[in-house]
Amino acid sequence: MAEAAGILEVYGLTTAFVAADAVCKAANVRLEVFDKNKPANADALPVPLLVCMKFRGSVADVTAAMDAGLRAAEGLSGVVQHHIIPNPEEGTERMLKISGLDKD
């Protein structure tokens, strides 16, 4: 069985780092790649960059980690979206590895 995937999208890179730290301290999960998105309405957002972090582990660990990450991010610039995929399908597995942080 595949590992569960937690996906947490937040406003700004600083919030992403703080939330990722909380995620890793809360449960037995490992971080996968971060991804970035600068939407068309970036100037209307609290922070003009959205960062999506992905982390993996058992469903119970990913759930506990997500709760910690949400609390950390909501205390800073905020959460855009979050979701847990208990058993990602093969195509989804490939998509989870995509990252725009190392691209211009």
PDB file of C-alpha atoms in Angstrom:
ATOM      1  CA  MET A   1       0.000   0.000   0.000  1.00  0.00           C
ATOM      2  CA  ALA A   2       1.261   3.471  -0.888  1.00  0.00           C
ATOM      3  CA  GLU A   3       1.912   6.077   1.758  1.00  0.00           C
ATOM      4  CA  ALA A   4      -0.657   8.776   2.372  1.00  0.00           C
ATOM      5  CA  ALA A   5       0.106  12.226   0.993  1.00  0.00           C
ATOM      6  CA  GLY A   6      -0.616  15.475   2.779  1.00  0.00           C
ATOM      7  CA  ILE A   7      -0.852  18.603   0.641  1.00  0.00           C
ATOM      8  CA  LEU A   8      -0.832  21.977   2.395  1.00  0.00           C
ATOM      9  CA  GLU A   9      -0.858  25.216   0.394  1.00  0.00           C
ATOM     10  CA  VAL A  10      -0.089  28.434   2.251  1.00  0.00           C
ATOM     11  CA  TYR A  11       0.586  32.110   1.625  1.00  0.00           C
ATOM     12  CA  GLY A  12       4.328  32.766   1.395  1.00  0.00           C
ATOM     13  CA  LEU A  13       7.590  30.900   1.769  1.00  0.00           C
ATOM     14  CA  THR A  14       8.155  31.858   5.404  1.00  0.00           C
ATOM     15  CA  THR A  15       4.782  30.418   6.375  1.00  0.00           C
ATOM     16  CA  ALA A  16       5.629  27.284   4.392  1.00  0.00           C
ATOM     17  CA  PHE A  17       8.886  26.793   6.309  1.00  0.00           C
ATOM     18  CA  VAL A  18       7.234  27.334   9.689  1.00  0.00           C
ATOM     19  CA  ALA A  19       4.355  24.986   8.808  1.00  0.00           C
ATOM     20  CA  ALA A  20       6.769  22.368   7.436  1.00  0.00           C
ATOM     21  CA  ASP A  21       8.736  22.489  10.674  1.00  0.00           C
ATOM     22  CA  ALA A  22       5.523  21.932  12.656  1.00  0.00           C
ATOM     23  CA  VAL A  23       4.490  19.097  10.318  1.00  0.00           C
ATOM     24  CA  CYS A  24       7.781  17.249  10.792  1.00  0.00           C
ATOM     25  CA  LYS A  25       7.834  17.714  14.570  1.00  0.00           C
ATOM     26  CA  ALA A  26       4.228  16.527  15.012  1.00  0.00           C
ATOM     27  CA  ALA A  27       4.428  13.086  13.420  1.00  0.00           C
ATOM     28  CA  ASN A  28       6.549  10.545  11.605  1.00  0.00           C
ATOM     29  CA  VAL A  29       6.338  12.102   8.124  1.00  0.00           C
ATOM     30  CA  ARG A  30       8.860  13.186   5.544  1.00  0.00           C
ATOM     31  CA  LEU A  31       8.680  16.256   3.378  1.00  0.00           C
ATOM     32  CA  GLU A  32       8.555  15.913  -0.359  1.00  0.00           C
ATOM     33  CA  VAL A  33       9.132  18.841  -2.708  1.00  0.00           C
ATOM     34  CA  PHE A  34       7.680  22.304  -2.183  1.00  0.00           C
ATOM     35  CA  ASP A  35       5.970  23.949  -5.128  1.00  0.00           C
ATOM     36  CA  LYS A  36       5.180  27.588  -5.855  1.00  0.00           C
ATOM     37  CA  ASN A  37       2.463  29.455  -7.661  1.00  0.00           C
ATOM     38  CA  LYS A  38       2.054  33.156  -8.312  1.00  0.00           C
ATOM     39  CA  PRO A  39      -1.592  33.518  -9.309  1.00  0.00           C
ATOM     40  CA  ALA A  40      -2.922  36.222 -11.607  1.00  0.00           C
ATOM     41  CA  ASN A  41      -4.540  38.012  -8.662  1.00  0.00           C
ATOM     42  CA  ALA A  42      -1.331  37.939  -6.583  1.00  0.00           C
ATOM     43  CA  ASP A  43      -1.554  41.621  -5.642  1.00  0.00           C
ATOM     44  CA  ALA A  44      -4.931  41.019  -3.976  1.00  0.00           C
ATOM     45  CA  LEU A  45      -3.590  38.223  -1.741  1.00  0.00           C
ATOM     46  CA  PRO A  46      -2.125  38.561   1.771  1.00  0.00           C
ATOM     47  CA  VAL A  47       1.227  37.434   0.316  1.00  0.00           C
ATOM     48  CA  PRO A  48       1.725  37.329  -3.491  1.00  0.00           C
ATOM     49  CA  LEU A  49       3.266  33.827  -3.545  1.00  0.00           C
ATOM     50  CA  LEU A  50       1.486  30.558  -2.805  1.00  0.00           C
ATOM     51  CA  VAL A  51       3.624  27.643  -1.624  1.00  0.00           C
ATOM     52  CA  CYS A  52       2.420  24.063  -1.613  1.00  0.00           C
ATOM     53  CA  MET A  53       4.179  21.568   0.625  1.00  0.00           C
ATOM     54  CA  LYS A  54       3.764  17.837   0.291  1.00  0.00           C
ATOM     55  CA  PHE A  55       4.536  15.295   2.988  1.00  0.00           C
ATOM     56  CA  ARG A  56       4.211  11.520   3.226  1.00  0.00           C
ATOM     57  CA  GLY A  57       3.625   8.886   5.874  1.00  0.00           C
ATOM     58  CA  SER A  58       0.866   6.701   7.296  1.00  0.00           C
ATOM     59  CA  VAL A  59      -2.661   8.100   7.236  1.00  0.00           C
ATOM     60  CA  ALA A  60      -2.567   8.643  11.014  1.00  0.00           C
ATOM     61  CA  ASP A  61       0.802  10.425  10.872  1.00  0.00           C
ATOM     62  CA  VAL A  62      -0.172  12.576   7.892  1.00  0.00           C
ATOM     63  CA  THR A  63      -3.417  13.542   9.655  1.00  0.00           C
ATOM     64  CA  ALA A  64      -1.581  14.555  12.841  1.00  0.00           C
ATOM     65  CA  ALA A  65       1.036  16.414  10.811  1.00  0.00           C
ATOM     66  CA  MET A  66      -1.648  18.237   8.805  1.00  0.00           C
ATOM     67  CA  ASP A  67      -3.345  19.425  11.989  1.00  0.00           C
ATOM     68  CA  ALA A  68      -0.037  20.848  13.254  1.00  0.00           C
ATOM     69  CA  GLY A  69       0.766  22.463   9.907  1.00  0.00           C
ATOM     70  CA  LEU A  70      -2.660  24.080   9.712  1.00  0.00           C
ATOM     71  CA  ARG A  71      -2.319  25.559  13.199  1.00  0.00           C
ATOM     72  CA  ALA A  72       1.138  26.943  12.390  1.00  0.00           C
ATOM     73  CA  ALA A  73       0.101  28.447   9.037  1.00  0.00           C
ATOM     74  CA  GLU A  74      -3.135  29.944  10.331  1.00  0.00           C
ATOM     75  CA  GLY A  75      -1.103  31.778  12.975  1.00  0.00           C
ATOM     76  CA  LEU A  76       0.928  33.477  10.232  1.00  0.00           C
ATOM     77  CA  SER A  77      -0.247  34.491   6.762  1.00  0.00           C
ATOM     78  CA  GLY A  78      -2.820  31.702   6.359  1.00  0.00           C
ATOM     79  CA  VAL A  79      -3.862  28.575   4.509  1.00  0.00           C
ATOM     80  CA  VAL A  80      -5.016  28.514   0.899  1.00  0.00           C
ATOM     81  CA  GLN A  81      -6.013  24.841   0.690  1.00  0.00           C
ATOM     82  CA  HIS A  82      -5.237  21.476   2.258  1.00  0.00           C
ATOM     83  CA  HIS A  83      -6.029  17.843   1.564  1.00  0.00           C
ATOM     84  CA  ILE A  84      -4.961  14.330   2.533  1.00  0.00           C
ATOM     85  CA  ILE A  85      -4.861  11.577  -0.086  1.00  0.00           C
ATOM     86  CA  PRO A  86      -4.880   8.260   1.829  1.00  0.00           C
ATOM     87  CA  ASN A  87      -3.662   6.059  -1.048  1.00  0.00           C
ATOM     88  CA  PRO A  88      -2.508   8.027  -4.122  1.00  0.00           C
ATOM     89  CA  GLU A  89      -2.976   6.441  -7.530  1.00  0.00           C
ATOM     90  CA  GLU A  90       0.127   5.935  -9.721  1.00  0.00           C
ATOM     91  CA  GLY A  91      -0.492   9.015 -11.871  1.00  0.00           C
ATOM     92  CA  THR A  92      -1.050  11.117  -8.770  1.00  0.00           C
ATOM     93  CA  GLU A  93       2.229   9.782  -7.352  1.00  0.00           C
ATOM     94  CA  ARG A  94       4.066  11.191 -10.383  1.00  0.00           C
ATOM     95  CA  MET A  95       2.320  14.567 -10.056  1.00  0.00           C
ATOM     96  CA  LEU A  96       3.264  14.842  -6.372  1.00  0.00           C
ATOM     97  CA  LYS A  97       6.936  15.069  -7.396  1.00  0.00           C
ATOM     98  CA  ILE A  98       6.453  18.203  -9.510  1.00  0.00           C
ATOM     99  CA  SER A  99       8.053  21.394  -8.198  1.00  0.00           C
ATOM    100  CA  GLY A 100       8.322  24.912  -9.584  1.00  0.00           C
ATOM    101  CA  LEU A 101      10.679  26.256  -6.932  1.00  0.00           C
ATOM    102  CA  ASP A 102      13.796  25.422  -8.914  1.00  0.00           C
ATOM    103  CA  LYS A 103      12.449  27.082 -12.073  1.00  0.00           C
ATOM    104  CA  ASP A 104      12.114  30.755 -12.990  1.00  0.00           C
TER     105      ASP A 104
END
